[in-house]
Short mmCIF file of C-alpha atoms in Angstrom, two decimals:
data_model
loop_
_atom_site.label_atom_id
_atom_site.label_comp_id
_atom_site.label_asym_id
_atom_site.label_seq_id
_atom_site.Cartn_x
_atom_site.Cartn_y
_atom_site.Cartn_z
CA UNK K 22 -0.08 -0.02 -0.20
CA UNK K 23 2.88 2.33 0.96
CA UNK K 24 4.55 1.51 -2.36
CA UNK K 25 1.25 2.37 -4.22
CA UNK K 26 1.09 5.78 -2.82
CA UNK K 27 4.59 6.74 -3.53
CA UNK K 28 4.46 5.40 -6.99
CA UNK K 29 1.67 7.44 -6.94
CA UNK K 30 2.80 10.24 -6.03
CA UNK K 31 5.81 10.11 -8.59
CA UNK K 32 3.80 9.54 -11.40
CA UNK K 33 1.19 13.07 -11.06
CA UNK K 34 4.50 14.64 -10.29
CA UNK K 35 5.52 13.61 -13.97
CA UNK K 36 2.16 14.08 -15.47
CA UNK K 37 2.21 17.68 -13.87
CA UNK K 38 6.13 18.55 -15.30
CA UNK K 39 4.60 16.92 -18.48
CA UNK K 40 1.34 19.45 -18.79
CA UNK K 41 4.07 22.19 -17.51
CA UNK K 42 5.94 21.55 -20.16
CA UNK K 43 3.40 21.12 -23.23
CA UNK K 44 2.27 24.72 -21.13
CA UNK K 45 4.96 26.46 -21.51
CA UNK K 46 6.68 25.10 -24.65
CA UNK K 47 3.72 24.86 -27.21
CA UNK K 48 0.73 26.14 -25.54
CA UNK K 49 1.29 29.88 -24.21
CA UNK K 50 1.86 33.16 -26.00
CA UNK K 51 4.16 35.52 -25.39
CA UNK K 52 3.69 37.71 -28.20
CA UNK K 53 3.80 41.56 -28.76
CA UNK K 54 -0.15 42.88 -29.61
CA UNK K 55 -0.21 43.87 -33.66
CA UNK K 56 -1.14 47.15 -31.85
CA UNK K 57 2.08 47.82 -30.12
CA UNK K 58 4.88 45.87 -32.62
CA UNK K 59 7.56 48.38 -33.76
CA UNK K 60 7.63 50.08 -30.27
CA UNK K 61 9.56 50.92 -27.92
CA UNK K 62 7.81 47.80 -26.03
CA UNK K 63 8.73 45.59 -28.90
CA UNK K 64 12.04 43.73 -28.15
CA UNK K 65 12.49 43.50 -31.74
CA UNK K 66 13.45 47.00 -31.79
CA UNK K 67 16.11 46.88 -29.20
CA UNK K 68 16.72 42.78 -29.32
CA UNK K 69 18.40 41.31 -31.50
CA UNK K 70 17.73 37.70 -33.44
CA UNK K 71 19.70 35.89 -31.75
CA UNK K 72 19.24 37.13 -28.16
CA UNK K 73 15.06 36.77 -28.87
CA UNK K 74 15.52 33.92 -29.55
CA UNK K 75 18.02 32.88 -26.18
CA UNK K 76 15.52 35.14 -24.10
CA UNK K 77 12.58 32.77 -25.39
CA UNK K 78 14.66 29.53 -24.97
CA UNK K 79 15.65 30.63 -21.06
CA UNK K 80 12.68 31.70 -20.23
CA UNK K 81 10.92 28.27 -20.77
CA UNK K 82 13.75 26.46 -19.46
CA UNK K 83 13.24 28.76 -15.78
CA UNK K 84 10.04 28.84 -15.78
CA UNK K 85 9.66 25.47 -16.44
CA UNK K 86 12.00 24.85 -13.61
CA UNK K 87 10.39 26.96 -11.45
CA UNK K 88 7.03 25.28 -11.49
CA UNK K 89 9.08 21.40 -11.01
CA UNK K 90 10.74 22.54 -7.57
CA UNK K 91 7.74 23.28 -5.07
CA UNK K 92 5.96 20.10 -6.34
CA UNK K 93 9.42 18.49 -5.52
CA UNK K 94 10.04 19.86 -2.46
CA UNK K 95 5.88 18.61 -1.97
CA UNK K 96 6.99 14.94 -3.48
CA UNK K 97 10.05 14.73 -0.89
CA UNK K 98 8.07 15.82 2.29
CA UNK K 99 5.13 12.76 1.54
CA UNK K 100 7.68 10.62 0.34
CA UNK K 101 9.99 11.00 3.99
CA UNK K 102 5.95 10.13 5.36
CA UNK K 103 5.16 7.50 3.63
CA UNK K 104 7.58 5.32 4.02
CA UNK K 105 8.47 5.99 8.11
CA UNK K 106 12.10 7.60 6.93
CA UNK K 107 10.87 10.85 8.89
CA UNK K 108 9.88 8.41 11.82
CA UNK K 109 12.99 6.52 11.83
CA UNK K 110 15.18 9.89 11.64
CA UNK K 111 13.38 10.63 15.39
CA UNK K 112 13.60 6.79 16.04
CA UNK K 113 18.12 7.61 15.08
CA UNK K 114 18.08 11.06 17.11
CA UNK K 115 15.94 9.46 19.74
CA UNK K 116 18.82 6.70 20.53
CA UNK K 117 21.75 8.96 20.25
CA UNK K 118 19.91 11.85 22.83
CA UNK K 119 16.85 12.18 25.32
CA UNK K 120 17.60 15.83 25.53
CA UNK K 121 15.31 17.72 23.68
CA UNK K 122 17.63 20.44 21.77
CA UNK K 123 20.07 17.70 21.03
CA UNK K 124 17.18 15.26 19.94
CA UNK K 125 15.29 18.26 17.64
CA UNK K 126 19.18 19.03 16.37
CA UNK K 127 20.45 15.23 15.58
CA UNK K 128 16.52 14.66 14.65
CA UNK K 129 16.81 18.22 11.64
CA UNK K 130 20.11 17.23 10.11
CA UNK K 131 19.02 14.60 9.14
CA UNK K 132 16.09 15.24 7.19
CA UNK K 133 17.88 18.84 5.93
CA UNK K 134 20.58 16.60 4.61
CA UNK K 135 18.10 14.34 2.74
CA UNK K 136 16.29 17.11 1.77
CA UNK K 137 19.64 18.93 0.15
CA UNK K 138 20.53 15.82 -1.58
CA UNK K 139 17.11 15.10 -2.71
CA UNK K 140 16.35 18.30 -4.20
CA UNK K 141 20.66 19.06 -5.42
CA UNK K 142 20.07 17.64 -8.92
CA UNK K 143 17.09 19.90 -9.34
CA UNK K 144 18.83 22.82 -8.50
CA UNK K 145 22.29 21.72 -10.23
CA UNK K 146 19.86 21.71 -13.50
CA UNK K 147 19.25 24.86 -13.10
CA UNK K 148 22.92 26.38 -12.59
CA UNK K 149 24.07 24.27 -15.25
CA UNK K 150 20.72 26.20 -17.61
CA UNK K 151 22.49 29.44 -16.17
CA UNK K 152 25.48 29.13 -17.30
CA UNK K 153 24.85 27.88 -20.32
CA UNK K 154 23.08 30.92 -21.59
CA UNK K 155 25.87 33.14 -19.73
CA UNK K 156 23.63 34.36 -17.25
CA UNK K 157 25.15 33.18 -14.04
CA UNK K 158 29.46 33.18 -14.08
CA UNK K 159 30.13 31.22 -10.96
CA UNK K 160 32.49 28.59 -10.94
CA UNK K 161 31.43 25.22 -9.82
CA UNK K 162 33.55 25.68 -6.62
CA UNK K 163 32.26 28.76 -5.56
CA UNK K 164 28.78 28.11 -6.36
CA UNK K 165 28.79 24.90 -4.41
CA UNK K 166 30.34 27.10 -1.68
CA UNK K 167 27.04 29.18 -1.54
CA UNK K 168 25.16 26.09 -1.54
CA UNK K 169 26.55 24.77 1.77
CA UNK K 170 26.18 28.63 3.15
CA UNK K 171 22.77 28.00 2.60
CA UNK K 172 22.16 24.27 4.25
CA UNK K 173 23.99 25.66 7.14
CA UNK K 174 22.26 29.20 7.10
CA UNK K 175 18.51 27.48 6.90
CA UNK K 176 19.44 24.62 9.15
CA UNK K 177 19.84 27.11 12.06
CA UNK K 178 17.15 29.14 11.75
CA UNK K 179 15.38 26.07 11.13
CA UNK K 180 16.68 24.80 13.97
CA UNK K 181 15.21 27.56 16.27
CA UNK K 182 12.27 27.92 14.51
CA UNK K 183 11.59 23.95 15.64
CA UNK K 184 12.28 24.30 18.93
CA UNK K 185 10.64 26.97 19.74
CA UNK K 186 7.66 25.34 17.61
CA UNK K 187 7.42 22.14 19.11
CA UNK K 188 8.06 23.54 22.83
CA UNK K 189 4.54 25.33 21.84
CA UNK K 190 2.69 22.30 20.52
CA UNK K 191 4.11 20.40 23.80
CA UNK K 192 2.33 23.49 25.84
CA UNK K 193 -0.79 24.56 23.99
CA UNK K 194 -2.47 21.25 22.45
CA UNK K 195 -4.66 23.32 20.59
CA UNK K 196 -3.59 27.13 20.30
CA UNK K 197 -0.03 26.60 19.63
CA UNK K 198 -0.47 27.89 16.15
CA UNK K 199 -1.52 31.38 18.01
CA UNK K 200 1.61 31.85 20.42
CA UNK K 201 3.97 30.66 17.28
CA UNK K 202 2.07 33.62 15.18
CA UNK K 203 2.47 35.84 17.95
CA UNK K 204 6.32 34.81 18.06
CA UNK K 205 6.98 34.62 14.73
CA UNK K 206 6.13 38.21 14.34
CA UNK K 207 9.31 39.68 16.43
CA UNK K 208 11.69 36.58 14.96
CA UNK K 209 10.97 38.03 11.63
CA UNK K 210 12.16 41.02 12.46
CA UNK K 211 14.65 40.10 14.30
CA UNK K 212 15.79 38.42 10.78
CA UNK K 213 14.96 41.72 8.60
CA UNK K 214 17.23 43.75 11.22
CA UNK K 215 20.40 41.27 10.99
CA UNK K 216 19.85 40.24 7.08
CA UNK K 217 22.40 43.06 5.64
CA UNK K 218 24.65 42.74 8.13
CA UNK K 219 25.47 39.08 9.20
CA UNK K 220 23.57 37.23 6.67
CA UNK K 221 23.96 38.87 3.12
CA UNK K 222 27.91 39.03 3.98
CA UNK K 223 28.37 35.26 4.23
CA UNK K 224 27.59 34.73 0.18
CA UNK K 225 29.00 38.75 -0.83
CA UNK K 226 31.30 41.11 -0.37
CA UNK K 227 29.53 45.14 0.15
CA UNK K 228 31.79 48.07 0.11
CA UNK K 229 30.30 51.69 -0.06
CA UNK K 230 29.60 52.74 -3.70
CA UNK K 231 33.30 53.74 -5.45
CA UNK K 232 32.17 56.33 -7.67
CA UNK K 233 31.90 59.38 -5.47
CA UNK K 234 30.20 61.59 -8.00
CA UNK K 235 27.38 59.01 -8.66
CA UNK K 236 27.10 58.31 -4.78
CA UNK K 237 26.55 62.32 -4.47
CA UNK K 238 24.13 62.43 -7.57
CA UNK K 239 21.92 59.67 -5.63
CA UNK K 240 22.46 61.19 -2.28
CA UNK K 241 21.21 64.15 -3.96
CA UNK K 242 17.85 61.71 -4.66
CA UNK K 243 17.54 60.75 -0.62
CA UNK K 244 17.54 64.03 0.48
CA UNK K 245 15.23 65.27 -2.14
CA UNK K 246 12.58 62.48 -0.76
CA UNK K 247 14.09 62.92 2.52
CA UNK K 248 15.19 60.00 3.50
CA UNK K 249 18.03 59.67 5.88
CA UNK K 250 21.00 57.73 3.60
CA UNK K 251 24.74 58.20 3.94
CA UNK K 252 26.13 55.65 1.94
CA UNK K 253 25.40 53.38 -0.90
CA UNK K 254 26.36 50.06 -0.91
CA UNK K 255 28.33 48.17 -4.12
CA UNK K 256 28.22 44.43 -4.09
CA UNK K 257 30.53 42.49 -5.88
CA UNK K 258 28.42 40.23 -8.10
CA UNK K 259 30.27 40.05 -11.21
CA UNK K 260 31.67 37.32 -10.08
CA UNK K 261 28.59 35.26 -10.00
CA UNK K 262 26.52 36.42 -12.96
CA UNK K 263 25.58 39.10 -16.17
CA UNK K 264 22.35 39.88 -14.37
CA UNK K 265 21.25 43.31 -13.14
CA UNK K 266 19.82 44.19 -9.83
CA UNK K 267 20.13 47.00 -7.61
CA UNK K 268 17.58 46.73 -4.10
CA UNK K 269 16.67 47.60 -0.33
CA UNK K 270 17.18 45.34 2.42
CA UNK K 271 17.05 46.16 5.87
CA UNK K 272 14.91 47.63 8.59
CA UNK K 273 15.53 50.71 10.25
CA UNK K 274 19.20 52.26 10.80
CA UNK K 275 20.17 48.63 9.54
CA UNK K 276 18.27 49.22 5.73
CA UNK K 277 20.54 49.46 3.57
CA UNK K 278 20.03 50.77 -0.55
CA UNK K 279 22.96 47.84 -2.69
CA UNK K 280 23.70 48.41 -6.32
CA UNK K 281 25.29 44.73 -7.84
CA UNK K 282 27.99 45.85 -9.45
CA UNK K 283 27.19 44.86 -12.90
CA UNK K 284 24.10 47.23 -13.30
CA UNK K 285 27.04 49.71 -12.42
CA UNK K 286 29.23 48.39 -15.15
CA UNK K 287 26.30 48.02 -17.47
CA UNK K 288 23.87 51.57 -17.18
CA UNK K 289 24.95 55.46 -17.51
CA UNK K 290 24.63 57.19 -14.79
CA UNK K 291 20.74 58.17 -15.86
CA UNK K 292 19.49 54.78 -15.65
CA UNK K 293 21.21 54.01 -12.27
CA UNK K 294 19.46 57.22 -10.91
CA UNK K 295 16.05 56.09 -11.93
CA UNK K 296 16.69 52.50 -10.22
CA UNK K 297 17.81 54.55 -7.40
CA UNK K 298 15.05 56.42 -7.87
CA UNK K 299 12.10 53.47 -7.92
CA UNK K 300 14.39 51.90 -4.16
CA UNK K 301 13.54 55.67 -3.00
CA UNK K 302 9.73 54.85 -3.93
CA UNK K 303 9.44 51.83 -2.02
CA UNK K 304 10.64 53.68 1.38
CA UNK K 305 8.51 57.03 0.63
CA UNK K 306 5.56 54.79 0.54
CA UNK K 307 6.55 52.73 3.35
CA UNK K 308 5.97 49.48 1.30
CA UNK K 309 8.31 48.00 3.68
CA UNK K 310 5.68 48.14 6.85
CA UNK K 311 2.68 47.49 4.16
CA UNK K 312 4.48 44.60 3.36
CA UNK K 313 5.43 43.22 6.86
CA UNK K 314 1.60 43.62 7.61
CA UNK K 315 0.44 41.80 5.13
CA UNK K 316 3.35 39.11 6.40
CA UNK K 317 1.30 39.52 9.79
CA UNK K 318 -2.04 38.58 8.22
CA UNK K 319 -1.17 35.94 5.83
CA UNK K 320 1.11 33.84 8.56
CA UNK K 321 -1.47 34.39 11.15
CA UNK K 322 -4.39 32.30 8.70
CA UNK K 323 -1.62 30.10 7.37
CA UNK K 324 -0.93 28.69 10.73
CA UNK K 325 -4.90 28.51 11.36
CA UNK K 326 -5.05 26.39 8.46
CA UNK K 327 -1.70 24.48 8.57
CA UNK K 328 -3.00 23.57 13.05
CA UNK K 329 -6.29 21.91 11.38
CA UNK K 330 -4.26 20.24 8.51
CA UNK K 331 -2.30 18.83 10.40
CA UNK K 332 -4.36 17.27 13.27
CA UNK K 333 -6.56 15.99 10.23
CA UNK K 334 -3.68 14.17 8.74
CA UNK K 335 -2.08 13.04 11.02
CA UNK K 336 -5.01 11.56 13.08
CA UNK K 337 -5.80 9.80 9.36
CA UNK K 338 -2.69 8.79 8.69
CA UNK K 339 -0.49 9.10 11.28
CA UNK K 340 -0.36 5.53 11.51
CA UNK K 341 0.96 4.61 8.59
CA UNK K 342 3.40 7.34 9.14
CA UNK K 343 4.54 5.87 12.89
CA UNK K 344 3.71 9.42 13.70
CA UNK K 345 1.99 9.73 17.45
CA UNK K 346 1.10 13.02 17.12
CA UNK K 347 1.39 16.33 15.73
CA UNK K 348 4.05 17.36 18.82
CA UNK K 349 6.40 14.36 18.12
CA UNK K 350 9.52 16.20 16.11
CA UNK K 351 8.24 13.66 12.67
CA UNK K 352 5.11 15.01 11.94
CA UNK K 353 7.76 18.51 11.05
CA UNK K 354 7.54 17.18 7.13
CA UNK K 355 3.49 17.67 7.42
CA UNK K 356 4.13 21.44 8.80
CA UNK K 357 6.59 21.34 6.33
CA UNK K 358 4.18 20.47 3.54
CA UNK K 359 1.75 22.12 4.36
CA UNK K 360 3.30 26.07 4.47
CA UNK K 361 4.94 25.30 1.57
CA UNK K 362 1.25 24.58 -0.48
CA UNK K 363 -0.24 27.36 1.29
CA UNK K 364 2.37 29.96 0.47
CA UNK K 365 2.08 28.30 -2.91
CA UNK K 366 -1.40 28.90 -3.16
CA UNK K 367 -1.34 32.40 -1.47
CA UNK K 368 1.38 33.21 -3.91
CA UNK K 369 -0.60 34.81 -6.72
CA UNK K 370 -2.41 37.21 -4.42
CA UNK K 371 1.47 38.01 -2.49
CA UNK K 372 2.65 38.36 -6.15
CA UNK K 373 -0.17 41.11 -7.41
CA UNK K 374 0.31 43.14 -4.74
CA UNK K 375 3.90 43.60 -5.21
CA UNK K 376 3.29 44.35 -8.34
CA UNK K 377 0.79 46.53 -7.67
CA UNK K 378 3.75 48.23 -5.22
CA UNK K 379 6.73 47.66 -8.05
CA UNK K 380 4.75 50.14 -10.36
CA UNK K 381 4.03 52.92 -7.84
CA UNK K 382 7.57 52.90 -7.57
CA UNK K 383 8.30 52.83 -10.96
CA UNK K 384 5.70 56.05 -11.06
CA UNK K 385 7.17 57.69 -8.53
CA UNK K 386 11.20 57.49 -10.12
CA UNK K 387 9.41 58.61 -13.24
CA UNK K 388 8.08 62.14 -11.58
CA UNK K 389 11.56 62.12 -9.41
CA UNK K 390 14.05 61.73 -12.41
CA UNK K 391 11.87 63.22 -15.09
CA UNK K 392 13.79 60.97 -17.31
CA UNK K 393 11.45 58.46 -19.40
CA UNK K 394 14.08 57.69 -21.89
CA UNK K 395 16.32 56.41 -18.98
CA UNK K 396 13.27 54.00 -18.17
CA UNK K 397 12.79 52.41 -21.08
CA UNK K 398 16.86 51.85 -22.08
CA UNK K 399 16.29 50.75 -17.86
CA UNK K 400 13.74 48.15 -18.59
CA UNK K 401 15.31 47.48 -22.32
CA UNK K 402 18.56 46.48 -20.57
CA UNK K 403 17.15 44.36 -17.89
CA UNK K 404 15.44 42.59 -20.72
CA UNK K 405 18.19 42.03 -22.22
CA UNK K 406 20.76 41.07 -19.22
CA UNK K 407 18.37 38.82 -17.85
CA UNK K 408 17.14 37.08 -20.93
CA UNK K 409 13.73 37.79 -19.98
CA UNK K 410 10.42 37.45 -21.75
CA UNK K 411 8.63 40.94 -22.51
CA UNK K 412 5.49 39.42 -22.16
CA UNK K 413 5.44 35.83 -20.24
CA UNK K 414 2.56 33.63 -20.20
CA UNK K 415 -0.27 34.48 -17.88
CA UNK K 416 0.26 31.60 -15.14
CA UNK K 417 4.33 32.61 -15.47
CA UNK K 418 3.41 36.22 -14.56
CA UNK K 419 1.04 35.28 -11.07
CA UNK K 420 2.53 32.71 -9.89
CA UNK K 421 6.43 33.70 -10.48
CA UNK K 422 6.94 37.67 -10.92
CA UNK K 423 6.78 39.91 -8.13
CA UNK K 424 7.41 42.85 -10.65
CA UNK K 425 5.36 43.83 -13.12
CA UNK K 426 6.30 42.16 -17.16
CA UNK K 427 8.50 45.00 -18.96
CA UNK K 428 5.58 44.13 -21.22
CA UNK K 429 3.49 47.01 -18.79
CA UNK K 430 6.76 49.01 -17.24
CA UNK K 431 8.02 50.05 -20.40
CA UNK K 432 4.21 51.07 -21.87
CA UNK K 433 3.67 52.68 -18.83
CA UNK K 434 6.66 54.69 -19.01
CA UNK K 435 5.42 55.93 -22.83
CA UNK K 436 1.61 56.39 -21.34
CA UNK K 437 2.77 58.42 -18.05
CA UNK K 438 2.13 61.64 -17.86
CA UNK K 439 3.51 64.10 -15.04
CA UNK K 440 1.45 66.20 -12.78
CA UNK K 441 1.41 69.70 -13.70
CA UNK K 442 3.85 70.20 -11.07
CA UNK K 443 6.88 68.61 -13.11
CA UNK K 444 5.44 68.94 -16.78
#
C-alpha cells in the first residue's frame, strides 16, 4: 500500500511536469499585441534575433524549473512520511540523546541532509542552464560554497524555529499556532534587521559605492525625498552573474540601498539614478511596512490552517506514517508540506500586491527623475541582461512575477503623464 502511494505521487509529479512543459513550450502565447509592434515595448526594436531566441529559450526552461521545484519539494516531504523515513530519523535522534534540543538538532540534521541531497539535482540543473545561457558566471566551487552556506544558514534558522514550535505544541495542544504566530512577528523583524549585516555578507562582499560622484547624485535624490541615507553600498556580483539588480534591504538603522557592480558597469548614470529613485519610492511609500503587515495577516491565516490540517492528516494517516501526534518531531514534514503548499497557493495574491507596489515605485521614479528615456532604456537593458520575456505567459506572471512584466513597465512609461508641477 505504501509503495503504491509512493508510485502514485511520483506519477502525478511527472504528469504535472509534462503538462507544464506542454503549456510553456507549445501553448503559451508570449507575443506582443499587434498594436505595440515596432514600439519601444517590442523586443525586436532593442534585441537582435539571437537575443530574442535565447530569451525565449532560457525563459521557458527557467519557468519550467520554477514550476517543478515546489511540487518536487512536496514530493520529498510526502515520501519521507509514507515510507516512515521521518519516524526513523526521530528514532535515531532519540537513541542518540533524550535531551530535547540535542534530539531536535540530530533529527533536523538528517532531514535537512536528505532534503539537500534530494533537491540537489534540480538545483544543479538550474545552475547548469544559467551557465549555458551566460546568466551565471559563477564557477562550480563558488556555487557549491553558496549552496553549503544556504544549508547551514537554513539549518540554524530552522533549528531555532523548530525548537520553539514543538515546545509550543507540547505546552499548548490546541492553541500552539496562535502562540507561534505571536512569536513569529518579532522573530521576522529581527531576521530582517540582521539580514544586511550578518547573513548577506556570508555570500558577497559589500562596500561603499566607489564612484563618489554617482553616490553624491544618489544621496542628493535621497535628500530630496527626505530619506536619511548616508551611504549607498556596492556588492561584487560580477563573479557570479551577468544579471543586473539593485535593492533595499533591512529595517531601521540597518536599512541599506545596494547596487550590484554589474548594474554599475552596464548602465549609465541616468539609468542608475532611475533605479535608485525607484528604490526610494519603496521607502517613501512605506512598502516595507505594508509588506510586514500583510505578512502578519497571512501568517495568522496560514498557521491556523496548518494547525487544522496537521491534526486531520496525522489523525488519519499518522499510523501509516508512524507519527503518533503532531507534537512528535517526526511530524515536521507534515508542517513543512502544508506551509509550502499554502505559500504557493497564496503567491498569486502576494505577487499581485508586489507588482502593484513595484508599479507605484516606477511612477515615483518617473516623477522624481523626469526622465522617460532613461526609464525605457533601463527596462530594455534589464530584459537583455536577464534574457527575460517581455510578455511572459499568464501562469508565469501570476505565480512567479513579483514585478510587473517588461511589457507593462515600458508601456506605462510611454503612456505616463507628469503632474502639472513636474512639467
